[in-house]
Coordinates of C-alpha atoms in Angstrom, one line a residue:
X1 CA 276.4 101.1 56.1
X2 CA 275.9 99.6 59.5
X3 CA 276.3 102.0 62.4
X4 CA 279.3 100.2 63.8
X5 CA 281.3 100.8 60.6
X6 CA 283.6 103.8 60.3
X7 CA 281.7 106.9 59.3
X8 CA 283.3 109.0 56.5
X9 CA 283.0 112.8 57.0
X10 CA 282.5 115.3 54.3
X11 CA 286.3 115.8 54.0
X12 CA 286.9 112.1 53.7
X13 CA 288.2 111.5 57.2
X14 CA 286.7 108.5 58.9
X15 CA 285.4 108.1 62.4
X16 CA 284.6 104.8 64.2
X17 CA 282.3 105.3 67.2
X18 CA 283.8 103.7 70.3
X19 CA 281.8 101.2 72.5
X20 CA 278.9 101.8 70.1
X21 CA 276.8 98.7 70.9
X22 CA 277.5 98.8 74.7
X23 CA 276.7 102.5 74.9
X24 CA 273.4 102.2 73.0
X25 CA 272.4 99.0 75.0
X26 CA 272.9 100.9 78.2
X27 CA 271.2 104.1 77.0
X28 CA 268.0 103.0 75.2
X29 CA 265.6 101.3 77.6
X30 CA 262.3 102.8 76.2
X31 CA 262.1 102.8 72.3
X32 CA 259.4 105.4 72.4
X33 CA 261.3 107.8 74.7
X34 CA 263.3 111.0 74.0
X35 CA 267.1 110.8 74.1
X36 CA 269.9 113.3 73.8
X37 CA 273.3 112.7 72.2
X38 CA 275.5 115.4 73.7
X39 CA 278.4 114.8 71.3
X40 CA 277.1 114.1 67.7
X41 CA 280.6 113.9 66.2
X42 CA 280.1 112.1 62.9
X43 CA 276.8 110.5 64.0
X44 CA 277.7 106.9 64.7
X45 CA 276.0 106.8 68.1
X46 CA 273.1 108.9 66.9
X47 CA 272.4 106.6 64.0
X48 CA 272.6 103.5 66.2
X49 CA 270.2 105.1 68.7
X50 CA 267.7 105.9 65.9
X51 CA 267.7 102.3 64.9
X52 CA 266.5 101.3 68.3
X53 CA 263.7 103.9 68.5
X54 CA 260.1 103.4 67.6
X55 CA 258.3 105.9 65.4
X56 CA 257.3 107.7 68.6
X57 CA 260.9 108.1 69.8
X58 CA 262.9 111.3 69.5
X59 CA 266.6 112.1 69.4
X60 CA 268.1 115.5 70.0
X61 CA 271.8 115.9 69.3
X62 CA 274.3 118.6 70.2
X63 CA 277.8 119.5 68.9
X64 CA 279.8 122.6 68.9
X65 CA 281.9 121.7 65.9
X66 CA 280.4 123.2 62.7
X67 CA 281.7 120.3 60.7
X68 CA 279.8 117.9 62.9
X69 CA 276.7 120.0 62.5
X70 CA 277.1 119.9 58.7
X71 CA 277.2 116.1 58.9
X72 CA 274.1 116.0 61.1
X73 CA 272.1 118.1 58.6
X74 CA 272.4 115.2 56.2
X75 CA 270.6 112.9 58.6
X76 CA 267.0 112.8 57.2
X77 CA 264.8 111.5 60.0
X78 CA 261.7 113.2 61.4
X79 CA 262.6 111.9 64.9
X80 CA 266.0 113.7 64.8
X81 CA 267.0 117.3 65.6
X82 CA 270.4 118.8 65.9
X83 CA 271.6 122.0 67.7
X84 CA 275.0 123.6 67.6
X85 CA 276.2 124.4 71.1
X86 CA 278.1 123.3 74.2
X87 CA 277.0 120.1 75.9
X88 CA 277.6 122.0 79.2
X89 CA 274.3 123.7 78.4
X90 CA 272.4 120.6 77.4
X91 CA 269.7 121.3 80.0
X92 CA 268.9 124.7 78.4
X93 CA 269.0 123.2 74.9
X94 CA 266.6 120.3 76.0
X95 CA 264.3 123.0 77.5
X96 CA 264.0 124.7 74.2
X97 CA 262.7 121.4 72.7
X98 CA 260.3 120.9 75.7
X99 CA 262.5 118.0 76.9
X100 CA 263.9 119.3 80.2
X101 CA 263.1 116.7 82.9
X102 CA 261.7 114.4 80.2
X103 CA 264.7 112.7 78.7
X104 CA 264.8 108.9 78.8
X105 CA 268.6 109.0 78.3
X106 CA 271.6 111.2 77.8
X107 CA 274.8 110.0 76.1
X108 CA 278.1 111.9 76.4
X109 CA 281.0 110.7 74.3
X110 CA 283.8 112.9 75.6
X111 CA 287.0 113.8 73.7
X112 CA 288.1 114.5 70.1
X113 CA 286.7 112.8 67.1
X114 CA 289.0 111.1 64.6
X115 CA 288.1 113.6 61.8
X116 CA 289.2 116.4 64.1
X117 CA 292.5 114.7 64.8
X118 CA 293.1 113.7 61.2
X119 CA 292.3 117.0 59.6
X120 CA 295.6 119.1 59.7
X121 CA 293.6 122.3 59.4
X122 CA 292.0 121.8 62.8
X123 CA 295.4 121.8 64.5
X124 CA 294.8 119.1 67.0
X125 CA 297.6 116.7 66.1
X126 CA 301.3 117.0 66.1
X127 CA 301.5 114.2 63.5
X128 CA 300.2 116.4 60.7
X129 CA 301.4 120.0 60.3
X130 CA 298.7 122.6 60.3
X131 CA 297.5 125.8 61.9
X132 CA 297.9 125.8 65.7
X133 CA 294.2 126.1 66.5
X134 CA 292.7 123.2 68.5
X135 CA 289.3 124.8 69.0
X136 CA 286.3 122.5 68.6
X137 CA 284.4 125.5 67.4
X138 CA 286.9 127.5 65.3
X139 CA 284.6 130.5 65.4
X140 CA 284.6 130.9 69.2
X141 CA 287.2 131.7 71.8
X142 CA 291.0 131.8 71.7
X143 CA 293.2 129.5 69.6
X144 CA 296.1 127.6 71.0
X145 CA 298.5 129.8 69.0
X146 CA 296.9 133.0 70.5
X147 CA 297.0 131.6 74.0
X148 CA 300.7 130.5 73.8
X149 CA 301.6 134.0 72.4
X150 CA 300.4 135.7 75.6
X151 CA 300.4 133.2 78.4
X152 CA 302.9 133.5 81.3
X153 CA 305.5 130.7 81.6
X154 CA 304.0 129.6 84.9
X155 CA 300.5 129.3 83.4
X156 CA 301.8 127.2 80.5
X157 CA 303.6 125.0 82.9
X158 CA 300.4 124.7 85.0
X159 CA 298.4 123.6 82.0
X160 CA 300.9 121.0 81.0
X161 CA 301.1 119.6 84.5
X162 CA 297.4 119.7 85.4
X163 CA 295.9 118.7 82.1
X164 CA 298.6 116.6 80.5
X165 CA 300.2 115.2 83.7
X166 CA 303.5 116.1 82.1
X167 CA 306.5 115.6 84.5
X168 CA 308.6 118.1 82.7
X169 CA 306.0 120.8 82.4
X170 CA 308.3 123.6 83.6
X171 CA 311.1 122.7 81.2
X172 CA 308.7 122.6 78.2
X173 CA 307.1 125.9 79.2
X174 CA 310.5 127.5 79.4
X175 CA 311.4 126.2 75.9
X176 CA 308.2 127.7 74.5
X177 CA 308.7 131.1 76.1
X178 CA 312.3 131.2 75.0
X179 CA 311.5 130.4 71.4
X180 CA 308.4 132.7 71.1
X181 CA 310.7 135.6 71.9
X182 CA 312.2 135.1 68.4
X183 CA 308.9 134.3 66.6
X184 CA 305.4 133.1 67.6
X185 CA 304.1 129.6 67.3
X186 CA 301.7 129.4 64.4
X187 CA 302.0 125.7 63.2
X188 CA 301.6 122.4 65.0
X189 CA 304.7 121.0 63.5
X190 CA 306.8 123.9 64.8
X191 CA 305.5 123.5 68.3
X192 CA 306.0 119.7 68.2
X193 CA 309.6 120.1 67.2
X194 CA 310.4 122.5 70.0
X195 CA 308.7 120.3 72.6
X196 CA 310.5 117.3 71.2
X197 CA 313.9 118.9 71.5
X198 CA 313.2 120.2 75.0
X199 CA 311.8 116.9 76.4
X200 CA 314.5 115.0 78.3
X201 CA 312.8 111.6 78.8
X202 CA 310.9 110.2 75.8
X203 CA 308.4 107.4 76.6
X204 CA 308.6 104.3 74.4
X205 CA 306.0 104.4 71.7
X206 CA 304.8 107.9 72.6
X207 CA 305.8 111.2 70.9
X208 CA 307.3 113.6 73.5
X209 CA 304.8 116.3 72.6
X210 CA 301.8 114.0 73.3
X211 CA 301.0 115.2 76.8
X212 CA 301.5 118.9 76.1
X213 CA 299.3 118.8 73.0
X214 CA 296.5 117.0 75.1
X215 CA 296.9 119.6 77.8
X216 CA 296.6 122.5 75.3
X217 CA 293.5 121.1 73.7
X218 CA 291.8 120.5 77.0
X219 CA 292.7 124.1 78.2
X220 CA 291.7 125.8 74.9
X221 CA 288.3 124.1 74.9
X222 CA 287.7 124.2 78.6
X223 CA 287.0 120.5 78.4
X224 CA 287.0 119.5 82.1
X225 CA 284.9 122.4 83.1
X226 CA 282.5 121.6 80.2
X227 CA 282.3 118.0 81.4
X228 CA 281.5 119.0 85.1
X229 CA 278.7 121.3 83.9
X230 CA 277.4 118.7 81.4
X231 CA 277.1 116.0 84.1
X232 CA 275.1 118.3 86.4
X233 CA 273.0 119.5 83.4
X234 CA 272.3 115.9 82.3
X235 CA 271.1 114.9 85.8
X236 CA 268.6 117.7 85.8
X237 CA 267.4 117.2 82.2
X238 CA 266.8 113.4 82.7
X239 CA 263.3 112.1 83.6
X240 CA 263.1 109.8 86.7
X241 CA 264.3 106.4 85.5
X242 CA 266.4 108.0 82.7
X243 CA 269.8 106.7 81.9
X244 CA 273.1 108.6 81.8
X245 CA 275.9 107.0 79.7
X246 CA 279.4 108.6 79.5
X247 CA 282.4 107.5 77.5
X248 CA 285.7 109.1 78.4
X249 CA 289.1 108.7 77.0
X250 CA 291.6 109.6 79.6
X251 CA 291.9 109.4 83.4
X252 CA 291.2 113.1 84.0
X253 CA 287.8 112.7 82.5
X254 CA 287.0 109.3 83.9
X255 CA 287.9 110.4 87.4
X256 CA 285.4 113.2 87.2
X257 CA 282.6 110.9 85.8
X258 CA 283.3 108.3 88.4
X259 CA 283.3 110.8 91.3
X260 CA 280.0 112.4 90.0
X261 CA 278.2 109.1 89.8
X262 CA 279.6 107.9 93.1
X263 CA 278.5 111.1 94.9
X264 CA 275.0 110.8 93.6
X265 CA 274.8 107.1 94.3
X266 CA 275.9 107.5 97.9
X267 CA 273.9 110.6 98.7
X268 CA 274.4 113.1 101.5
X269 CA 277.0 111.5 103.8
X270 CA 276.8 114.5 106.2
X271 CA 273.5 113.7 107.7
X272 CA 273.7 112.2 111.3
X273 CA 273.4 108.4 111.3
X274 CA 270.0 107.1 112.4
X275 CA 268.2 110.4 111.7
X276 CA 264.8 109.7 110.1
X277 CA 264.9 111.5 106.7
X278 CA 263.0 111.4 103.4
X279 CA 264.6 109.9 100.3
X280 CA 264.9 113.4 98.8
X281 CA 267.0 114.5 101.7
X282 CA 269.5 111.6 101.2
X283 CA 269.9 112.9 97.6
X284 CA 270.7 109.4 96.3
X285 CA 269.6 110.5 92.9
X286 CA 271.5 107.9 90.8
X287 CA 272.1 104.2 90.8
X288 CA 274.8 102.5 88.9
X289 CA 274.0 100.4 85.9
X290 CA 276.6 97.7 86.0
X291 CA 280.4 98.1 86.1
X292 CA 282.6 100.3 84.0
X293 CA 283.0 98.9 80.5
X294 CA 286.1 99.0 78.3
X295 CA 286.5 98.1 74.6
X296 CA 287.2 94.6 73.6
X297 CA 290.6 93.5 72.2
X298 CA 288.9 93.2 68.8
X299 CA 287.6 96.8 68.9
X300 CA 291.0 98.1 69.9
X301 CA 292.7 96.1 67.1
X302 CA 290.3 97.7 64.6
X303 CA 290.4 101.2 66.2
X304 CA 293.6 101.8 68.3
X305 CA 292.2 105.1 69.5
X306 CA 289.6 103.2 71.5
X307 CA 292.2 101.6 73.8
X308 CA 291.8 104.1 76.7
X309 CA 288.0 104.4 76.5
X310 CA 285.9 103.8 79.6
X311 CA 282.1 103.7 79.7
X312 CA 280.1 104.3 82.8
X313 CA 276.3 104.3 83.1
X314 CA 273.8 105.2 85.8
X315 CA 270.0 105.5 86.2
X316 CA 268.3 108.6 87.7
X317 CA 266.2 107.6 90.7
X318 CA 264.1 110.8 91.1

């Protein structure tokens, strides 16, 4: 199967890697180098990277989802290694493989994979009823159901507003707290129905629970905090000249990626103008590699979930 095709998981759910060719083109500049795929998912990007590497090349992949790890174990290639863990700690993971400061490239494909969304047992989607979990690693942390059972109304509203950009966050939070007094939320379908009934302004073509479910997932997994830490860790783990490639799927993520790259491209703006300084003092540690890329119309037609994807790439200067 070519790497651009949809990859079947062990449960039969299929996943199509977004911006696959563009991401690998931007990432792999030295076929004999060592690379890190911070989000293995179902391996579409990893397999495409391995196809570009010489026998001397190496690829280290990370994922915190045990199902993704199980898929990765099937990849029989002496150049490939996989570790279960958070990509926020990719610098420490790279160090364990003697790759810290030596990576030719780091790829971060942010967000949820199609198998996670499509498997009702994972609890990510309101379209398929299942346990209200939403954890990328179901063995760690607090599930969405557990958090909703104890969270204050104000905290639920804050999560919906901050992470889902939901205009009616307070109204939806009130509906949740009112209903949970009768019985707890344990299923995605149950929560979706309560949110649907409480939402006063449905957007055309969008389920009224969409923003709230996105917000819960981001909160439960600490996704934005993970992303911030991963960007910093990647910069430290890269070798000079190494490439950072990030694919994000909504504006909250992309704004963080764009800001991080811009800050390290511009350097320290607080230094007095005209002062003689060394390059290290300017801290211009990155240079952009082209403009942001979006999926083609053909890719979106074949994979509608790709429509919001944005890819940004940069090169580490020192």
